[in-house]
mmCIF file of C-alpha atoms in Angstrom:
data_model
loop_
_atom_site.group_PDB
_atom_site.id
_atom_site.type_symbol
_atom_site.label_atom_id
_atom_site.label_comp_id
_atom_site.label_asym_id
_atom_site.label_seq_id
_atom_site.Cartn_x
_atom_site.Cartn_y
_atom_site.Cartn_z
ATOM 1 C CA UNK A 143 102.683 10.396 -85.298
ATOM 2 C CA UNK A 144 104.388 7.699 -83.156
ATOM 3 C CA UNK A 145 107.950 7.450 -84.446
ATOM 4 C CA UNK A 146 110.978 5.256 -83.807
ATOM 5 C CA UNK A 147 113.719 7.463 -82.342
ATOM 6 C CA UNK A 148 117.287 6.224 -81.933
ATOM 7 C CA UNK A 149 119.558 8.212 -79.587
ATOM 8 C CA UNK A 150 123.322 7.668 -79.858
ATOM 9 C CA UNK A 151 125.329 8.146 -76.654
ATOM 10 C CA UNK A 152 129.035 7.568 -76.166
ATOM 11 C CA UNK A 153 129.868 9.520 -73.002
ATOM 12 C CA UNK A 154 128.430 10.539 -69.644
ATOM 13 C CA UNK A 155 128.412 14.137 -70.912
ATOM 14 C CA UNK A 156 126.295 13.640 -74.028
ATOM 15 C CA UNK A 157 123.887 11.368 -72.146
ATOM 16 C CA UNK A 158 123.149 14.222 -69.748
ATOM 17 C CA UNK A 159 122.074 16.292 -72.748
ATOM 18 C CA UNK A 160 120.182 13.551 -74.595
ATOM 19 C CA UNK A 161 118.299 12.076 -71.636
ATOM 20 C CA UNK A 162 115.829 14.989 -71.187
ATOM 21 C CA UNK A 163 114.985 14.870 -74.900
ATOM 22 C CA UNK A 164 114.544 11.101 -74.870
ATOM 23 C CA UNK A 165 112.315 11.128 -71.782
ATOM 24 C CA UNK A 166 110.119 13.869 -73.233
ATOM 25 C CA UNK A 167 109.838 11.961 -76.512
ATOM 26 C CA UNK A 168 109.001 8.758 -74.634
ATOM 27 C CA UNK A 169 106.303 10.523 -72.634
ATOM 28 C CA UNK A 170 104.889 11.953 -75.873
ATOM 29 C CA UNK A 171 104.330 8.394 -77.127
ATOM 30 C CA UNK A 172 107.368 7.825 -79.330
ATOM 31 C CA UNK A 173 109.397 4.624 -79.318
ATOM 32 C CA UNK A 174 112.822 5.451 -77.877
ATOM 33 C CA UNK A 175 116.012 3.412 -78.195
ATOM 34 C CA UNK A 176 119.490 4.250 -76.878
ATOM 35 C CA UNK A 177 122.531 2.914 -78.746
ATOM 36 C CA UNK A 178 125.189 2.920 -76.033
ATOM 37 C CA UNK A 179 128.874 2.815 -76.927
ATOM 38 C CA UNK A 180 132.208 4.599 -76.386
ATOM 39 C CA UNK A 181 133.348 5.510 -72.872
ATOM 40 C CA UNK A 182 130.076 4.219 -71.419
ATOM 41 C CA UNK A 183 131.361 0.672 -71.920
ATOM 42 C CA UNK A 184 134.739 1.120 -70.207
ATOM 43 C CA UNK A 185 135.473 0.254 -66.560
ATOM 44 C CA UNK A 186 138.220 2.863 -66.502
ATOM 45 C CA UNK A 187 135.644 5.650 -66.869
ATOM 46 C CA UNK A 188 133.103 4.360 -64.379
ATOM 47 C CA UNK A 189 131.129 1.989 -66.633
ATOM 48 C CA UNK A 190 128.540 4.714 -67.152
ATOM 49 C CA UNK A 191 126.358 2.471 -69.302
ATOM 50 C CA UNK A 192 124.749 1.691 -65.932
ATOM 51 C CA UNK A 193 123.435 5.268 -65.834
ATOM 52 C CA UNK A 194 121.731 4.761 -69.196
ATOM 53 C CA UNK A 195 120.277 1.453 -68.023
ATOM 54 C CA UNK A 196 118.392 3.278 -65.260
ATOM 55 C CA UNK A 197 116.253 5.071 -67.847
ATOM 56 C CA UNK A 198 112.804 3.499 -67.746
ATOM 57 C CA UNK A 199 110.499 2.880 -70.683
ATOM 58 C CA UNK A 200 113.204 2.842 -73.378
ATOM 59 C CA UNK A 201 115.097 0.139 -75.267
ATOM 60 C CA UNK A 202 118.860 -0.073 -74.802
ATOM 61 C CA UNK A 203 121.418 -1.681 -77.110
ATOM 62 C CA UNK A 204 125.114 -1.714 -76.201
ATOM 63 C CA UNK A 205 128.139 -1.864 -78.507
ATOM 64 C CA UNK A 206 131.841 -1.921 -77.609
ATOM 65 C CA UNK A 207 133.617 0.210 -80.199
ATOM 66 C CA UNK A 208 137.115 0.411 -78.702
ATOM 67 C CA UNK A 209 139.773 -0.907 -76.395
ATOM 68 C CA UNK A 210 141.880 1.324 -74.171
ATOM 69 C CA UNK A 211 144.436 3.208 -76.235
ATOM 70 C CA UNK A 212 142.770 2.778 -79.636
ATOM 71 C CA UNK A 213 143.370 5.768 -81.951
ATOM 72 C CA UNK A 214 140.381 7.869 -82.942
ATOM 73 C CA UNK A 215 140.402 6.764 -86.591
ATOM 74 C CA UNK A 216 140.090 3.120 -85.521
ATOM 75 C CA UNK A 217 137.281 4.018 -83.104
ATOM 76 C CA UNK A 218 135.568 5.848 -85.973
ATOM 77 C CA UNK A 219 135.847 2.815 -88.260
ATOM 78 C CA UNK A 220 134.612 0.388 -85.598
ATOM 79 C CA UNK A 221 131.638 2.617 -84.824
ATOM 80 C CA UNK A 222 130.658 2.973 -88.484
ATOM 81 C CA UNK A 223 130.643 -0.811 -88.894
ATOM 82 C CA UNK A 224 128.704 -1.502 -85.715
ATOM 83 C CA UNK A 225 126.146 1.250 -86.154
ATOM 84 C CA UNK A 226 125.562 0.479 -89.830
ATOM 85 C CA UNK A 227 124.529 -3.071 -88.993
ATOM 86 C CA UNK A 228 122.290 -2.048 -86.116
ATOM 87 C CA UNK A 229 120.616 0.851 -87.946
ATOM 88 C CA UNK A 230 119.670 -1.459 -90.798
ATOM 89 C CA UNK A 231 118.067 -3.860 -88.323
ATOM 90 C CA UNK A 232 116.120 -1.218 -86.396
ATOM 91 C CA UNK A 233 115.256 1.030 -89.366
ATOM 92 C CA UNK A 234 114.576 4.113 -87.174
ATOM 93 C CA UNK A 235 112.573 7.118 -88.328
ATOM 94 C CA UNK A 236 115.125 9.464 -86.755
ATOM 95 C CA UNK A 237 118.638 9.139 -85.339
ATOM 96 C CA UNK A 238 119.653 11.750 -82.761
ATOM 97 C CA UNK A 239 123.345 12.504 -82.264
ATOM 98 C CA UNK A 240 125.030 15.092 -80.100
ATOM 99 C CA UNK A 241 127.961 17.412 -80.479
ATOM 100 C CA UNK A 242 131.445 16.583 -81.630
ATOM 101 C CA UNK A 243 132.545 13.143 -80.466
ATOM 102 C CA UNK A 244 133.931 10.574 -82.902
ATOM 103 C CA UNK A 245 130.923 8.300 -82.249
ATOM 104 C CA UNK A 246 128.575 11.063 -83.381
ATOM 105 C CA UNK A 247 130.361 11.664 -86.664
ATOM 106 C CA UNK A 248 130.491 7.916 -87.367
ATOM 107 C CA UNK A 249 126.730 7.594 -86.938
ATOM 108 C CA UNK A 250 126.057 10.764 -88.951
ATOM 109 C CA UNK A 251 128.058 9.273 -91.830
ATOM 110 C CA UNK A 252 126.010 6.081 -91.706
ATOM 111 C CA UNK A 253 122.762 8.063 -91.722
ATOM 112 C CA UNK A 254 123.833 10.299 -94.613
ATOM 113 C CA UNK A 255 124.922 7.401 -96.827
ATOM 114 C CA UNK A 256 121.744 5.420 -96.126
ATOM 115 C CA UNK A 257 119.199 8.283 -96.272
ATOM 116 C CA UNK A 258 118.192 8.006 -92.628
ATOM 117 C CA UNK A 259 116.967 11.200 -90.972
ATOM 118 C CA UNK A 260 119.563 12.464 -88.504
ATOM 119 C CA UNK A 261 119.052 15.258 -85.976
ATOM 120 C CA UNK A 262 122.151 16.968 -84.607
ATOM 121 C CA UNK A 263 121.959 18.422 -81.092
ATOM 122 C CA UNK A 264 124.063 21.511 -80.261
ATOM 123 C CA UNK A 265 125.599 22.182 -83.642
ATOM 124 C CA UNK A 266 127.077 25.578 -84.464
ATOM 125 C CA UNK A 267 129.290 25.720 -81.373
ATOM 126 C CA UNK A 268 132.895 26.937 -81.471
ATOM 127 C CA UNK A 269 135.853 25.776 -79.429
ATOM 128 C CA UNK A 270 139.008 26.114 -81.477
ATOM 129 C CA UNK A 271 140.038 22.430 -81.204
ATOM 130 C CA UNK A 272 139.582 19.372 -83.436
ATOM 131 C CA UNK A 273 136.219 18.864 -81.706
ATOM 132 C CA UNK A 274 134.952 21.896 -83.599
ATOM 133 C CA UNK A 275 135.873 20.264 -86.930
ATOM 134 C CA UNK A 276 133.906 17.146 -86.013
ATOM 135 C CA UNK A 277 130.945 19.239 -84.895
ATOM 136 C CA UNK A 278 130.809 21.212 -88.144
ATOM 137 C CA UNK A 279 131.101 17.972 -90.142
ATOM 138 C CA UNK A 280 128.053 16.679 -88.288
ATOM 139 C CA UNK A 281 126.192 19.846 -89.243
ATOM 140 C CA UNK A 282 126.725 19.190 -92.934
ATOM 141 C CA UNK A 283 125.823 15.511 -92.608
ATOM 142 C CA UNK A 284 122.695 15.955 -90.494
ATOM 143 C CA UNK A 285 119.138 16.346 -91.761
ATOM 144 C CA UNK A 286 118.108 18.866 -89.076
ATOM 145 C CA UNK A 287 119.666 20.909 -86.299
ATOM 146 C CA UNK A 288 118.545 21.513 -82.707
ATOM 147 C CA UNK A 289 120.854 24.274 -81.498
ATOM 148 C CA UNK A 290 121.372 25.820 -78.088
ATOM 149 C CA UNK A 291 121.460 29.525 -78.923
ATOM 150 C CA UNK A 292 120.756 32.157 -81.550
ATOM 151 C CA UNK A 293 124.480 32.580 -82.167
ATOM 152 C CA UNK A 294 124.804 28.847 -82.844
ATOM 153 C CA UNK A 295 121.863 29.075 -85.258
ATOM 154 C CA UNK A 296 123.658 31.851 -87.159
ATOM 155 C CA UNK A 297 126.778 29.710 -87.502
ATOM 156 C CA UNK A 298 124.780 26.738 -88.782
ATOM 157 C CA UNK A 299 123.134 29.043 -91.323
ATOM 158 C CA UNK A 300 126.588 30.339 -92.296
ATOM 159 C CA UNK A 301 127.461 26.752 -93.274
ATOM 160 C CA UNK A 302 124.693 26.850 -95.875
ATOM 161 C CA UNK A 303 121.899 25.213 -93.872
ATOM 162 C CA UNK A 304 118.423 26.577 -94.549
ATOM 163 C CA UNK A 305 116.298 28.162 -91.820
ATOM 164 C CA UNK A 306 113.600 25.481 -92.024
ATOM 165 C CA UNK A 307 116.082 22.882 -90.730
ATOM 166 C CA UNK A 308 117.343 24.912 -87.744
ATOM 167 C CA UNK A 309 115.523 24.908 -84.379
ATOM 168 C CA UNK A 310 116.702 26.952 -81.391
ATOM 169 C CA UNK A 311 115.724 24.925 -78.303
ATOM 170 C CA UNK A 312 118.436 25.769 -75.761
ATOM 171 C CA UNK A 313 120.932 23.428 -74.124
ATOM 172 C CA UNK A 314 119.060 20.274 -72.997
ATOM 173 C CA UNK A 315 120.972 19.561 -69.800
ATOM 174 C CA UNK A 316 119.682 22.851 -68.386
ATOM 175 C CA UNK A 317 116.222 21.270 -68.275
ATOM 176 C CA UNK A 318 117.434 19.052 -65.465
ATOM 177 C CA UNK A 319 119.500 21.708 -63.661
ATOM 178 C CA UNK A 320 116.501 24.046 -63.590
ATOM 179 C CA UNK A 321 114.624 21.530 -61.416
ATOM 180 C CA UNK A 322 115.157 19.989 -57.994
ATOM 181 C CA UNK A 323 117.834 17.306 -58.353
ATOM 182 C CA UNK A 324 115.892 14.865 -56.175
ATOM 183 C CA UNK A 325 118.848 14.277 -53.845
ATOM 184 C CA UNK A 326 120.269 16.321 -50.982
ATOM 185 C CA UNK A 327 123.865 17.492 -50.777
ATOM 186 C CA UNK A 328 124.368 15.314 -47.698
ATOM 187 C CA UNK A 329 123.173 12.280 -49.669
ATOM 188 C CA UNK A 330 125.624 13.107 -52.457
ATOM 189 C CA UNK A 331 128.519 13.534 -50.037
ATOM 190 C CA UNK A 332 127.680 10.270 -48.268
ATOM 191 C CA UNK A 333 127.256 8.278 -51.477
ATOM 192 C CA UNK A 334 130.579 9.424 -52.976
ATOM 193 C CA UNK A 335 132.449 9.689 -49.655
ATOM 194 C CA UNK A 336 133.197 13.385 -50.107
ATOM 195 C CA UNK A 337 134.506 14.697 -46.771
ATOM 196 C CA UNK A 338 134.472 18.424 -47.619
ATOM 197 C CA UNK A 339 131.851 21.020 -46.718
ATOM 198 C CA UNK A 340 133.554 23.664 -48.844
ATOM 199 C CA UNK A 341 134.721 22.329 -52.216
ATOM 200 C CA UNK A 342 135.243 23.019 -55.892
ATOM 201 C CA UNK A 343 134.755 20.676 -58.844
ATOM 202 C CA UNK A 344 137.553 20.140 -61.351
ATOM 203 C CA UNK A 345 137.413 18.314 -64.680
ATOM 204 C CA UNK A 346 140.328 18.705 -67.083
ATOM 205 C CA UNK A 347 140.007 16.962 -70.449
ATOM 206 C CA UNK A 348 142.729 16.470 -73.072
ATOM 207 C CA UNK A 349 142.854 18.688 -76.141
ATOM 208 C CA UNK A 350 143.850 16.331 -78.950
ATOM 209 C CA UNK A 351 145.819 18.966 -80.881
ATOM 210 C CA UNK A 352 147.851 19.625 -77.715
ATOM 211 C CA UNK A 353 148.268 16.042 -76.558
ATOM 212 C CA UNK A 354 152.072 16.277 -76.354
ATOM 213 C CA UNK A 355 151.938 18.758 -73.467
ATOM 214 C CA UNK A 356 148.650 17.886 -71.758
ATOM 215 C CA UNK A 357 150.626 16.323 -68.926
ATOM 216 C CA UNK A 358 152.546 19.573 -68.397
ATOM 217 C CA UNK A 359 149.302 21.561 -68.419
ATOM 218 C CA UNK A 360 147.708 19.168 -65.940
ATOM 219 C CA UNK A 361 150.668 19.277 -63.544
ATOM 220 C CA UNK A 362 150.641 23.081 -63.693
ATOM 221 C CA UNK A 363 146.895 23.319 -63.059
ATOM 222 C CA UNK A 364 146.687 20.749 -60.266
ATOM 223 C CA UNK A 365 149.837 22.158 -58.714
ATOM 224 C CA UNK A 366 148.127 25.543 -58.468
ATOM 225 C CA UNK A 367 144.980 23.974 -57.019
ATOM 226 C CA UNK A 368 147.005 22.097 -54.431
ATOM 227 C CA UNK A 369 148.911 25.260 -53.463
ATOM 228 C CA UNK A 370 145.645 27.158 -52.965
ATOM 229 C CA UNK A 371 144.657 25.121 -49.919
ATOM 230 C CA UNK A 372 141.177 24.534 -51.369
ATOM 231 C CA UNK A 373 139.377 21.171 -51.496
ATOM 232 C CA UNK A 374 138.280 19.637 -54.795
ATOM 233 C CA UNK A 375 136.165 16.852 -56.226
ATOM 234 C CA UNK A 376 138.042 15.762 -59.366
ATOM 235 C CA UNK A 377 136.184 13.974 -62.162
ATOM 236 C CA UNK A 378 138.444 11.925 -64.436
ATOM 237 C CA UNK A 379 138.937 13.154 -68.024
ATOM 238 C CA UNK A 380 137.555 11.582 -71.170
ATOM 239 C CA UNK A 381 139.553 9.066 -73.194
ATOM 240 C CA UNK A 382 140.915 11.320 -75.943
ATOM 241 C CA UNK A 383 144.648 11.226 -76.794
ATOM 242 C CA UNK A 384 146.550 13.043 -74.050
ATOM 243 C CA UNK A 385 144.464 11.614 -71.200
ATOM 244 C CA UNK A 386 147.341 9.561 -69.777
ATOM 245 C CA UNK A 387 149.360 12.687 -68.984
ATOM 246 C CA UNK A 388 146.389 14.164 -67.114
ATOM 247 C CA UNK A 389 145.784 10.941 -65.209
ATOM 248 C CA UNK A 390 149.434 10.931 -64.159
ATOM 249 C CA UNK A 391 149.037 14.384 -62.621
ATOM 250 C CA UNK A 392 145.825 13.376 -60.855
ATOM 251 C CA UNK A 393 147.452 10.301 -59.309
ATOM 252 C CA UNK A 394 149.919 12.538 -57.464
ATOM 253 C CA UNK A 395 147.239 14.597 -55.687
ATOM 254 C CA UNK A 396 146.878 14.306 -51.881
ATOM 255 C CA UNK A 397 143.815 12.226 -51.033
ATOM 256 C CA UNK A 398 142.894 14.342 -48.002
ATOM 257 C CA UNK A 399 142.049 17.366 -50.196
ATOM 258 C CA UNK A 400 141.198 15.845 -53.590
ATOM 259 C CA UNK A 401 138.376 13.315 -53.939
ATOM 260 C CA UNK A 402 138.900 11.667 -57.345
ATOM 261 C CA UNK A 403 135.918 10.025 -59.066
ATOM 262 C CA UNK A 404 135.690 8.325 -62.486
ATOM 263 C CA UNK A 405 132.169 9.707 -62.996
ATOM 264 C CA UNK A 406 128.981 10.666 -61.149
ATOM 265 C CA UNK A 407 125.277 10.085 -61.529
ATOM 266 C CA UNK A 408 123.792 13.077 -63.277
ATOM 267 C CA UNK A 409 121.402 14.033 -60.455
ATOM 268 C CA UNK A 410 124.198 13.814 -57.918
ATOM 269 C CA UNK A 411 126.535 15.873 -60.082
ATOM 270 C CA UNK A 412 123.836 18.513 -60.526
ATOM 271 C CA UNK A 413 123.360 18.879 -56.776
ATOM 272 C CA UNK A 414 127.099 18.926 -56.161
ATOM 273 C CA UNK A 415 127.579 21.643 -58.771
ATOM 274 C CA UNK A 416 124.784 23.831 -57.383
ATOM 275 C CA UNK A 417 126.588 23.956 -54.042
ATOM 276 C CA UNK A 418 130.199 24.204 -55.251
ATOM 277 C CA UNK A 419 132.494 27.083 -54.456
ATOM 278 C CA UNK A 420 133.660 27.034 -58.073
ATOM 279 C CA UNK A 421 133.956 24.931 -61.224
ATOM 280 C CA UNK A 422 137.498 24.605 -62.591
ATOM 281 C CA UNK A 423 138.878 22.996 -65.743
ATOM 282 C CA UNK A 424 137.848 22.808 -69.391
ATOM 283 C CA UNK A 425 134.563 20.920 -69.313
ATOM 284 C CA UNK A 426 131.554 22.479 -71.024
ATOM 285 C CA UNK A 427 129.940 22.484 -67.569
ATOM 286 C CA UNK A 428 132.074 25.502 -66.762
ATOM 287 C CA UNK A 429 130.734 27.591 -69.638
ATOM 288 C CA UNK A 430 127.126 26.325 -69.735
ATOM 289 C CA UNK A 431 125.765 24.827 -66.543
ATOM 290 C CA UNK A 432 127.840 26.943 -64.154
ATOM 291 C CA UNK A 433 126.753 30.322 -65.629
ATOM 292 C CA UNK A 434 123.148 29.086 -65.752
ATOM 293 C CA UNK A 435 123.352 28.211 -62.043
ATOM 294 C CA UNK A 436 125.297 31.371 -61.155
ATOM 295 C CA UNK A 437 128.328 29.397 -59.965
ATOM 296 C CA UNK A 438 131.745 30.961 -60.751
ATOM 297 C CA UNK A 439 133.942 29.006 -63.151
ATOM 298 C CA UNK A 440 137.600 29.067 -64.129
ATOM 299 C CA UNK A 441 138.013 27.989 -67.754
ATOM 300 C CA UNK A 442 141.486 26.570 -68.372
ATOM 301 C CA UNK A 443 143.219 26.442 -71.753
ATOM 302 C CA UNK A 444 141.814 26.343 -75.292
ATOM 303 C CA UNK A 445 139.174 23.589 -75.212
ATOM 304 C CA UNK A 446 136.243 25.979 -74.696
ATOM 305 C CA UNK A 447 137.679 28.943 -76.606
ATOM 306 C CA UNK A 448 134.975 31.437 -77.682
ATOM 307 C CA UNK A 449 132.192 29.124 -76.432
ATOM 308 C CA UNK A 450 130.804 31.643 -73.936
ATOM 309 C CA UNK A 451 131.945 34.679 -71.977
ATOM 310 C CA UNK A 452 129.480 35.186 -69.141
ATOM 311 C CA UNK A 453 130.285 37.393 -66.171
ATOM 312 C CA UNK A 454 130.822 34.338 -63.967
ATOM 313 C CA UNK A 455 133.564 32.899 -66.229
ATOM 314 C CA UNK A 456 137.283 33.616 -65.820
ATOM 315 C CA UNK A 457 139.568 32.233 -68.544
ATOM 316 C CA UNK A 458 143.321 31.644 -68.474
ATOM 317 C CA UNK A 459 146.023 29.115 -69.361
ATOM 318 C CA UNK A 460 147.042 26.304 -67.048
ATOM 319 C CA UNK A 461 150.366 28.058 -66.508
ATOM 320 C CA UNK A 462 148.844 31.394 -65.396
ATOM 321 C CA UNK A 463 149.196 30.772 -61.667
ATOM 322 C CA UNK A 464 148.505 34.408 -60.793
ATOM 323 C CA UNK A 465 145.043 34.386 -62.390
ATOM 324 C CA UNK A 466 144.260 30.954 -60.992
ATOM 325 C CA UNK A 467 145.252 31.986 -57.471
ATOM 326 C CA UNK A 468 143.332 35.275 -57.659
ATOM 327 C CA UNK A 469 140.215 33.432 -58.804
ATOM 328 C CA UNK A 470 140.433 30.799 -56.075
ATOM 329 C CA UNK A 471 140.931 33.415 -53.372
ATOM 330 C CA UNK A 472 138.610 36.252 -54.468
ATOM 331 C CA UNK A 473 135.875 34.695 -56.660
ATOM 332 C CA UNK A 474 135.416 31.377 -54.869
ATOM 333 C CA UNK A 475 131.943 31.037 -53.367
ATOM 334 C CA UNK A 476 130.407 34.067 -55.091
ATOM 335 C CA UNK A 477 127.027 33.789 -56.790
ATOM 336 C CA UNK A 478 126.085 35.477 -60.062
ATOM 337 C CA UNK A 479 122.824 36.234 -61.825
ATOM 338 C CA UNK A 480 121.545 33.369 -63.961
ATOM 339 C CA UNK A 481 122.878 33.472 -67.523
ATOM 340 C CA UNK A 482 120.202 32.602 -70.096
ATOM 341 C CA UNK A 483 122.430 32.507 -73.185
ATOM 342 C CA UNK A 484 121.792 28.776 -73.615
ATOM 343 C CA UNK A 485 118.117 28.745 -72.712
ATOM 344 C CA UNK A 486 115.945 28.661 -69.644
ATOM 345 C CA UNK A 487 115.417 24.907 -69.244
ATOM 346 C CA UNK A 488 112.710 24.131 -71.844
ATOM 347 C CA UNK A 489 114.731 22.365 -74.538
ATOM 348 C CA UNK A 490 112.865 19.055 -74.267
ATOM 349 C CA UNK A 491 109.459 20.711 -74.680
ATOM 350 C CA UNK A 492 110.651 22.496 -77.817
ATOM 351 C CA UNK A 493 112.191 19.291 -79.158
ATOM 352 C CA UNK A 494 108.922 17.373 -78.845
ATOM 353 C CA UNK A 495 106.936 20.265 -80.315
ATOM 354 C CA UNK A 496 109.134 20.040 -83.406
ATOM 355 C CA UNK A 497 108.653 16.272 -83.663
ATOM 356 C CA UNK A 498 104.899 16.894 -83.704
ATOM 357 C CA UNK A 499 105.170 19.118 -86.775
ATOM 358 C CA UNK A 500 104.217 17.129 -89.917
ATOM 359 C CA UNK A 501 106.627 19.207 -92.028
ATOM 360 C CA UNK A 502 109.556 17.876 -90.017
ATOM 361 C CA UNK A 503 108.897 14.362 -91.333
ATOM 362 C CA UNK A 504 108.070 15.281 -94.921
ATOM 363 C CA UNK A 505 111.110 17.488 -95.531
ATOM 364 C CA UNK A 506 113.315 15.932 -98.200
ATOM 365 C CA UNK A 507 116.749 14.423 -97.713
ATOM 366 C CA UNK A 508 118.369 16.467 -100.446
ATOM 367 C CA UNK A 509 119.589 19.648 -98.787
ATOM 368 C CA UNK A 510 120.068 22.917 -100.605
ATOM 369 C CA UNK A 511 123.040 25.139 -99.843
ATOM 370 C CA UNK A 512 121.889 28.617 -98.913
ATOM 371 C CA UNK A 513 124.371 31.361 -99.740
ATOM 372 C CA UNK A 514 124.441 34.255 -97.314
ATOM 373 C CA UNK A 515 123.590 37.574 -98.980
#
């Protein structure tokens, strides 16, 4: 049953979700390759391909699919061309993509047109932005679906996918967060020169459909954070349209209270998050990892709309300074019961169990649309 598995990663975020699956598959005896592209290859975002390179016992192939400022349609076209050539050379048994990024949809298109099995991780999610459109496109293109929750499974089924192609495994990054990070908080603070004992983490990404006013949203949010008197570790946003306005707001922050980092090693980020006073912004970490760890989170804007609504999550717009201030003063530092909506940290085990099922590999490429009764 040894198979050739090709994992596609374009960002630090999707690598954190794919790495536990890849390591479990490697340890189960499968041949694992990472195709590394997107933001991983860019100095501006911390050159996070180095994080992938630390993974032992796997093959790694790198591909530059963009230059700074390239529009998403050009990135899509470049990725299709590069991945098509590589996939033909490797001839993998299974390609694994994640989520809703443009790199994922490019590779799903290549797989669908060449009859290569493609597994989609974390389909069936909702957010209300263009990311959701990409994610649902990947669902229809993919051969099988490894989803994070029962509600996500229902949405995938609502798109006509049959039950035998849908596997509820949980959210893979929780596998890592459920364990000891392997580093101490003092080691994290020393490594990244973080001077604060009491801190929050803020990541604010652009919403492509709102790119014209992302700068205004960012200035409003970071202005409220600065006025609160709290300390923050700020992780730079991804490279979607609208990022420049956010970066402009970040550049104006006082260095004595805001430690700005392009990215972090996953283990270090996990330890930092476990000890944070709060998570602020619109990263999925605020609606997945934070509730799982019991850390309060302030979800800003529309990027994570309807994704989750745990007791530890407060949602508001970037311009709602009253809610932001109340959260930072009254909810900061609280701890909540663990939220198990997205699993309990066993996604990788369930993933490998599915790969060991003979039916997974004999299921045909021609999908049937299942109408809901």
